[in-house]
mmCIF file of C-alpha atoms and ligand atoms in Angstrom:
data_model
loop_
_atom_site.group_PDB
_atom_site.id
_atom_site.type_symbol
_atom_site.label_atom_id
_atom_site.label_comp_id
_atom_site.label_asym_id
_atom_site.label_seq_id
_atom_site.Cartn_x
_atom_site.Cartn_y
_atom_site.Cartn_z
ATOM 1 C CA MET L 16 -15.540 6.097 4.857
ATOM 2 C CA LYS L 17 -13.186 3.732 5.541
ATOM 3 C CA PHE L 18 -14.420 0.977 7.828
ATOM 4 C CA PHE L 19 -10.967 0.263 9.782
ATOM 5 C CA ILE L 20 -11.268 -2.477 12.817
ATOM 6 C CA ASP L 21 -10.465 -1.552 16.146
ATOM 7 C CA THR L 22 -8.633 -5.246 17.605
ATOM 8 C CA ALA L 23 -6.292 -7.385 17.583
ATOM 9 C CA ASN L 24 -7.462 -10.745 17.373
ATOM 10 C CA LEU L 25 -6.328 -12.515 13.494
ATOM 11 C CA ASP L 26 -10.199 -13.788 13.179
ATOM 12 C CA GLN L 27 -11.717 -10.900 12.562
ATOM 13 C CA ILE L 28 -9.418 -9.419 11.133
ATOM 14 C CA ARG L 29 -10.341 -11.633 8.141
ATOM 15 C CA GLU L 30 -13.064 -12.270 9.521
ATOM 16 C CA ALA L 31 -14.213 -8.328 8.592
ATOM 17 C CA HIS L 32 -11.185 -8.475 4.650
ATOM 18 C CA ASP L 33 -13.734 -11.255 4.264
ATOM 19 C CA LEU L 34 -17.150 -9.457 3.716
ATOM 20 C CA GLY L 35 -14.797 -7.288 1.293
ATOM 21 C CA ILE L 36 -15.294 -4.137 3.292
ATOM 22 C CA LEU L 37 -12.189 -3.903 5.210
ATOM 23 C CA ASP L 38 -9.926 -1.199 4.961
ATOM 24 C CA GLY L 39 -7.468 -1.563 7.832
ATOM 25 C CA VAL L 40 -6.980 -2.401 11.050
ATOM 26 C CA THR L 41 -6.500 -0.216 14.777
ATOM 27 C CA THR L 42 -4.597 -2.053 17.887
ATOM 28 C CA ASN L 43 -3.346 -0.506 21.093
ATOM 29 C CA PRO L 44 -1.477 -1.768 23.595
ATOM 30 C CA SER L 45 -4.770 -3.306 25.379
ATOM 31 C CA LEU L 46 -5.761 -4.890 22.224
ATOM 32 C CA MET L 47 -2.750 -6.770 22.236
ATOM 33 C CA ALA L 48 -2.420 -7.542 25.297
ATOM 34 C CA LYS L 49 -6.373 -8.813 25.385
ATOM 35 C CA GLU L 50 -4.931 -11.445 22.695
ATOM 36 C CA GLY L 51 -2.178 -12.408 25.000
ATOM 37 C CA ILE L 52 0.801 -10.849 22.830
ATOM 38 C CA THR L 53 3.827 -10.128 25.151
ATOM 39 C CA GLY L 54 6.960 -9.265 24.738
ATOM 40 C CA GLN L 55 8.754 -7.331 21.340
ATOM 41 C CA GLU L 56 9.289 -9.979 19.441
ATOM 42 C CA ASN L 57 5.676 -11.665 19.696
ATOM 43 C CA VAL L 58 4.111 -8.733 18.946
ATOM 44 C CA ILE L 59 5.686 -7.508 16.110
ATOM 45 C CA ASN L 60 5.662 -10.989 14.550
ATOM 46 C CA HIS L 61 1.605 -10.046 14.968
ATOM 47 C CA TYR L 62 1.763 -6.777 13.098
ATOM 48 C CA LYS L 63 3.522 -8.586 10.410
ATOM 49 C CA ALA L 64 0.423 -11.491 10.370
ATOM 50 C CA ILE L 65 -2.148 -8.205 10.677
ATOM 51 C CA CYS L 66 -0.390 -7.379 7.407
ATOM 52 C CA ASP L 67 0.022 -10.504 6.000
ATOM 53 C CA ILE L 68 -4.479 -10.265 5.854
ATOM 54 C CA VAL L 69 -5.097 -6.663 5.485
ATOM 55 C CA GLU L 70 -4.223 -4.403 2.163
ATOM 56 C CA ASP L 71 -3.181 -1.393 4.359
ATOM 57 C CA ASN L 72 -3.292 1.626 7.201
ATOM 58 C CA VAL L 73 -2.479 -1.239 10.534
ATOM 59 C CA SER L 74 -1.793 1.552 13.120
ATOM 60 C CA ALA L 75 0.830 -0.039 15.352
ATOM 61 C CA GLU L 76 0.884 2.067 18.712
ATOM 62 C CA VAL L 77 4.096 3.295 20.582
ATOM 63 C CA ILE L 78 4.719 2.422 24.147
ATOM 64 C CA ALA L 79 8.019 5.207 24.010
ATOM 65 C CA THR L 80 6.224 8.418 25.625
ATOM 66 C CA THR L 81 9.855 10.477 25.093
ATOM 67 C CA PHE L 82 10.461 12.068 21.865
ATOM 68 C CA ASP L 83 13.939 10.011 21.120
ATOM 69 C CA GLU L 84 12.106 6.763 21.898
ATOM 70 C CA ILE L 85 9.087 7.561 20.187
ATOM 71 C CA VAL L 86 10.957 8.496 16.669
ATOM 72 C CA LYS L 87 13.535 4.848 17.681
ATOM 73 C CA GLU L 88 10.228 2.694 17.969
ATOM 74 C CA GLY L 89 7.929 4.343 15.415
ATOM 75 C CA GLU L 90 10.579 4.065 12.457
ATOM 76 C CA ALA L 91 11.661 -0.054 13.762
ATOM 77 C CA LEU L 92 7.371 -0.126 13.378
ATOM 78 C CA ALA L 93 7.254 1.837 9.448
ATOM 79 C CA ALA L 94 10.219 -0.359 8.752
ATOM 80 C CA LEU L 95 8.533 -3.948 9.117
ATOM 81 C CA ASN L 96 6.158 -3.322 5.819
ATOM 82 C CA PRO L 97 4.810 -0.093 4.341
ATOM 83 C CA LYS L 98 0.712 -0.820 5.271
ATOM 84 C CA ILE L 99 1.848 0.149 8.908
ATOM 85 C CA VAL L 100 0.741 3.398 10.504
ATOM 86 C CA VAL L 101 2.425 4.763 13.403
ATOM 87 C CA LYS L 102 -0.083 4.997 16.449
ATOM 88 C CA VAL L 103 1.469 8.451 18.814
ATOM 89 C CA PRO L 104 -0.377 9.797 21.717
ATOM 90 C CA MET L 105 -1.267 13.122 22.162
ATOM 91 C CA ILE L 106 1.604 14.075 24.331
ATOM 92 C CA LYS L 107 3.586 16.504 23.739
ATOM 93 C CA ASP L 108 6.930 14.760 22.870
ATOM 94 C CA GLY L 109 3.849 12.792 20.496
ATOM 95 C CA VAL L 110 3.649 15.986 18.707
ATOM 96 C CA LYS L 111 6.410 16.656 17.700
ATOM 97 C CA ALA L 112 7.528 13.086 16.904
ATOM 98 C CA ILE L 113 4.332 13.563 15.122
ATOM 99 C CA LYS L 114 5.879 16.852 13.144
ATOM 100 C CA TYR L 115 9.272 14.617 12.870
ATOM 101 C CA PHE L 116 7.863 11.348 11.876
ATOM 102 C CA SER L 117 4.934 14.083 8.838
ATOM 103 C CA SER L 118 9.282 14.772 7.265
ATOM 104 C CA LYS L 119 10.531 12.036 7.314
ATOM 105 C CA GLY L 120 6.778 10.667 4.626
ATOM 106 C CA ILE L 121 5.947 7.941 7.715
ATOM 107 C CA LYS L 122 2.395 8.033 8.561
ATOM 108 C CA THR L 123 1.340 8.696 11.444
ATOM 109 C CA ASN L 124 -2.018 7.989 13.513
ATOM 110 C CA CYS L 125 -2.498 10.613 16.712
ATOM 111 C CA THR L 126 -4.318 8.365 19.576
ATOM 112 C CA LEU L 127 -5.993 9.303 22.898
ATOM 113 C CA ILE L 128 -7.952 12.881 21.506
ATOM 114 C CA PHE L 129 -10.709 13.848 23.754
ATOM 115 C CA SER L 130 -10.849 17.369 22.790
ATOM 116 C CA ALA L 131 -10.801 19.845 19.378
ATOM 117 C CA GLY L 132 -7.373 21.862 20.278
ATOM 118 C CA GLN L 133 -5.906 18.006 20.160
ATOM 119 C CA ALA L 134 -7.046 17.671 16.898
ATOM 120 C CA LEU L 135 -5.595 20.428 15.630
ATOM 121 C CA LEU L 136 -2.072 20.360 17.174
ATOM 122 C CA ALA L 137 -1.642 17.341 15.648
ATOM 123 C CA ALA L 138 -3.294 17.834 12.726
ATOM 124 C CA LYS L 139 -0.256 21.139 12.082
ATOM 125 C CA ALA L 140 2.457 18.734 13.476
ATOM 126 C CA GLY L 141 0.968 17.145 10.278
ATOM 127 C CA ALA L 142 -0.248 13.673 11.586
ATOM 128 C CA THR L 143 -1.790 11.145 8.896
ATOM 129 C CA TYR L 144 -4.505 10.762 10.832
ATOM 130 C CA VAL L 145 -6.961 11.412 13.884
ATOM 131 C CA SER L 146 -7.977 9.034 16.683
ATOM 132 C CA PRO L 147 -10.300 11.020 18.473
ATOM 133 C CA PHE L 148 -12.454 8.640 21.045
ATOM 134 C CA LEU L 149 -15.963 9.461 21.090
ATOM 135 C CA GLY L 150 -17.240 6.190 23.070
ATOM 136 C CA ARG L 151 -14.763 6.919 26.493
ATOM 137 C CA LEU L 152 -16.174 10.866 26.475
ATOM 138 C CA ASP L 153 -20.186 9.203 25.412
ATOM 139 C CA ASP L 154 -19.037 6.955 28.713
ATOM 140 C CA ILE L 155 -18.322 9.680 31.421
ATOM 141 C CA SER L 156 -21.058 11.925 29.713
ATOM 142 C CA SER L 157 -19.921 14.237 27.224
ATOM 143 C CA ASP L 158 -20.739 14.544 23.675
ATOM 144 C CA GLY L 159 -18.766 12.236 21.834
ATOM 145 C CA LEU L 160 -20.061 12.881 18.136
ATOM 146 C CA ALA L 161 -19.926 16.749 18.709
ATOM 147 C CA LEU L 162 -15.957 16.217 19.104
ATOM 148 C CA ILE L 163 -16.434 14.575 15.924
ATOM 149 C CA GLU L 164 -18.680 17.563 14.662
ATOM 150 C CA ASP L 165 -16.025 20.071 15.655
ATOM 151 C CA ILE L 166 -13.017 19.249 14.190
ATOM 152 C CA ARG L 167 -14.342 18.007 11.256
ATOM 153 C CA THR L 168 -15.402 22.211 10.689
ATOM 154 C CA ILE L 169 -11.704 23.255 11.811
ATOM 155 C CA PHE L 170 -9.950 20.884 9.536
ATOM 156 C CA ASP L 171 -12.484 21.655 6.577
ATOM 157 C CA ASN L 172 -11.926 25.516 7.950
ATOM 158 C CA TYR L 173 -8.556 25.772 6.811
ATOM 159 C CA GLY L 174 -7.955 22.683 4.423
ATOM 160 C CA TYR L 175 -6.006 20.588 7.088
ATOM 161 C CA GLU L 176 -5.091 16.687 4.667
ATOM 162 C CA THR L 177 -5.409 15.109 8.116
ATOM 163 C CA GLN L 178 -8.403 12.254 8.475
ATOM 164 C CA ILE L 179 -10.957 12.301 11.437
ATOM 165 C CA LEU L 180 -10.498 8.674 12.727
ATOM 166 C CA ALA L 181 -13.386 8.104 14.502
ATOM 167 C CA ALA L 182 -12.738 5.452 17.045
ATOM 168 C CA SER L 183 -14.295 3.703 20.525
ATOM 169 C CA ILE L 184 -16.703 3.328 18.873
ATOM 170 C CA ARG L 185 -19.165 0.880 20.799
ATOM 171 C CA GLY L 186 -22.175 0.153 17.998
ATOM 172 C CA PRO L 187 -23.768 0.671 14.741
ATOM 173 C CA LEU L 188 -25.495 4.113 15.317
ATOM 174 C CA HIS L 189 -22.082 5.466 15.854
ATOM 175 C CA ILE L 190 -20.856 4.514 12.652
ATOM 176 C CA VAL L 191 -24.162 5.668 10.958
ATOM 177 C CA ASN L 192 -23.915 8.288 12.831
ATOM 178 C CA CYS L 193 -20.068 9.938 12.097
ATOM 179 C CA ALA L 194 -20.885 9.437 8.407
ATOM 180 C CA LYS L 195 -22.974 11.593 8.835
ATOM 181 C CA LEU L 196 -21.117 14.170 10.455
ATOM 182 C CA GLY L 197 -18.572 13.704 7.790
ATOM 183 C CA ALA L 198 -15.605 10.947 9.451
ATOM 184 C CA ASP L 199 -13.195 9.936 7.427
ATOM 185 C CA VAL L 200 -12.727 7.027 8.932
ATOM 186 C CA ILE L 201 -14.628 4.475 11.725
ATOM 187 C CA THR L 202 -12.498 1.947 13.500
ATOM 188 C CA ALA L 203 -14.976 -0.493 14.932
ATOM 189 C CA PRO L 204 -15.368 -4.091 16.926
ATOM 190 C CA LEU L 205 -16.730 -6.779 14.392
ATOM 191 C CA ALA L 206 -19.907 -7.041 16.302
ATOM 192 C CA ALA L 207 -20.648 -3.283 15.512
ATOM 193 C CA ILE L 208 -19.366 -3.383 11.568
ATOM 194 C CA ALA L 209 -21.973 -6.316 11.839
ATOM 195 C CA GLY L 210 -24.950 -4.896 13.969
ATOM 196 C CA LEU L 211 -25.646 -2.564 10.401
ATOM 197 C CA LEU L 212 -26.614 -5.790 8.797
ATOM 198 C CA LYS L 213 -29.088 -6.301 11.147
ATOM 199 C CA HIS L 214 -32.341 -5.167 10.455
ATOM 200 C CA PRO L 215 -35.827 -7.047 11.553
ATOM 201 C CA LEU L 216 -37.961 -5.941 8.388
ATOM 202 C CA THR L 217 -35.020 -7.501 5.671
ATOM 203 C CA ASP L 218 -35.416 -10.870 8.377
ATOM 204 C CA SER L 219 -39.017 -11.110 8.190
ATOM 205 C CA GLY L 220 -38.968 -9.667 3.880
ATOM 206 C CA LEU L 221 -36.559 -12.436 2.959
ATOM 207 C CA ALA L 222 -38.347 -15.080 4.951
ATOM 208 C CA THR L 223 -41.606 -13.762 3.412
ATOM 209 C CA PHE L 224 -40.004 -13.707 -0.287
ATOM 210 C CA LEU L 225 -38.702 -17.180 0.353
ATOM 211 C CA ALA L 226 -41.239 -18.376 1.622
ATOM 212 C CA ASP L 227 -43.621 -17.460 -1.166
ATOM 213 C CA HIS L 228 -41.058 -18.906 -3.864
ATOM 214 C CA ALA L 229 -41.390 -21.902 -2.103
ATOM 215 C CA LYS L 230 -45.459 -22.678 -2.114
ATOM 216 C CA ALA L 231 -45.377 -21.157 -5.712
ATOM 217 C CA ALA L 232 -42.764 -23.980 -6.581
ATOM 218 C CA GLY L 233 -45.380 -26.169 -5.479
ATOM 219 C CA LYS L 234 -42.733 -26.939 -1.672
HETATM 220 O O1 G3P Z 307 -8.003 1.574 19.775
HETATM 221 C C1 G3P Z 307 -9.308 2.801 20.658
HETATM 222 C C2 G3P Z 307 -9.864 2.502 20.730
HETATM 223 O O2 G3P Z 307 -10.304 2.254 19.523
HETATM 224 C C3 G3P Z 307 -10.507 2.337 22.346
HETATM 225 O O3 G3P Z 307 -11.607 1.965 22.170
HETATM 226 O O4 G3P Z 307 -13.469 1.025 23.407
HETATM 227 O O5 G3P Z 307 -11.776 0.958 24.065
HETATM 228 O O6 G3P Z 307 -12.699 3.091 23.838
HETATM 229 P P1 G3P Z 307 -12.404 1.667 23.375
#
């Protein structure tokens, strides 16, 4: 399973990359705004800076919502770096644009997926990734993980190569459950990824090992 970090914060991207487990980065307009990145030139430069840190898979989201504008913006983003994956919203013109990008060999991530039907449409259009938002479904008492399971079943039934990129991850257990269900990728905040490290028995076990070693060495 691939690990992406869901942030536009360069320090956090570097930290996850330094851990040696990072396969990519996802951003969205809200995450860019959170870092204070505004204006076309700054946004473009920020994507370039992210591409300089990671080896591949940098999702850059279009702001446009009409076919012609999505294509124009997406092609400009894709031209920045071969690592760029054009992130396109699950709307009618977005699906048409994904089909177009797919025919041109431009990688896409169809975002704001909240149903299996939406994921099926995006796969039919040739999306490289679909991003079901499981945390936001959980937030409204819907079962986000059940959506991941449904999409896995559908893609496996027909051999779709579109990868399931589980997004809107809230914590380490979401990551583990996505792995159990066969998600191809998770994208998560750094805290959720770091949460996978933790277990109280690891901490107490290590403390005992170190104390026993010190005692045996007569320290
Ligand atoms: O980047 C898309 C998605 O991961 C957003 O997550 O936490 O805003 O629901 P969240």
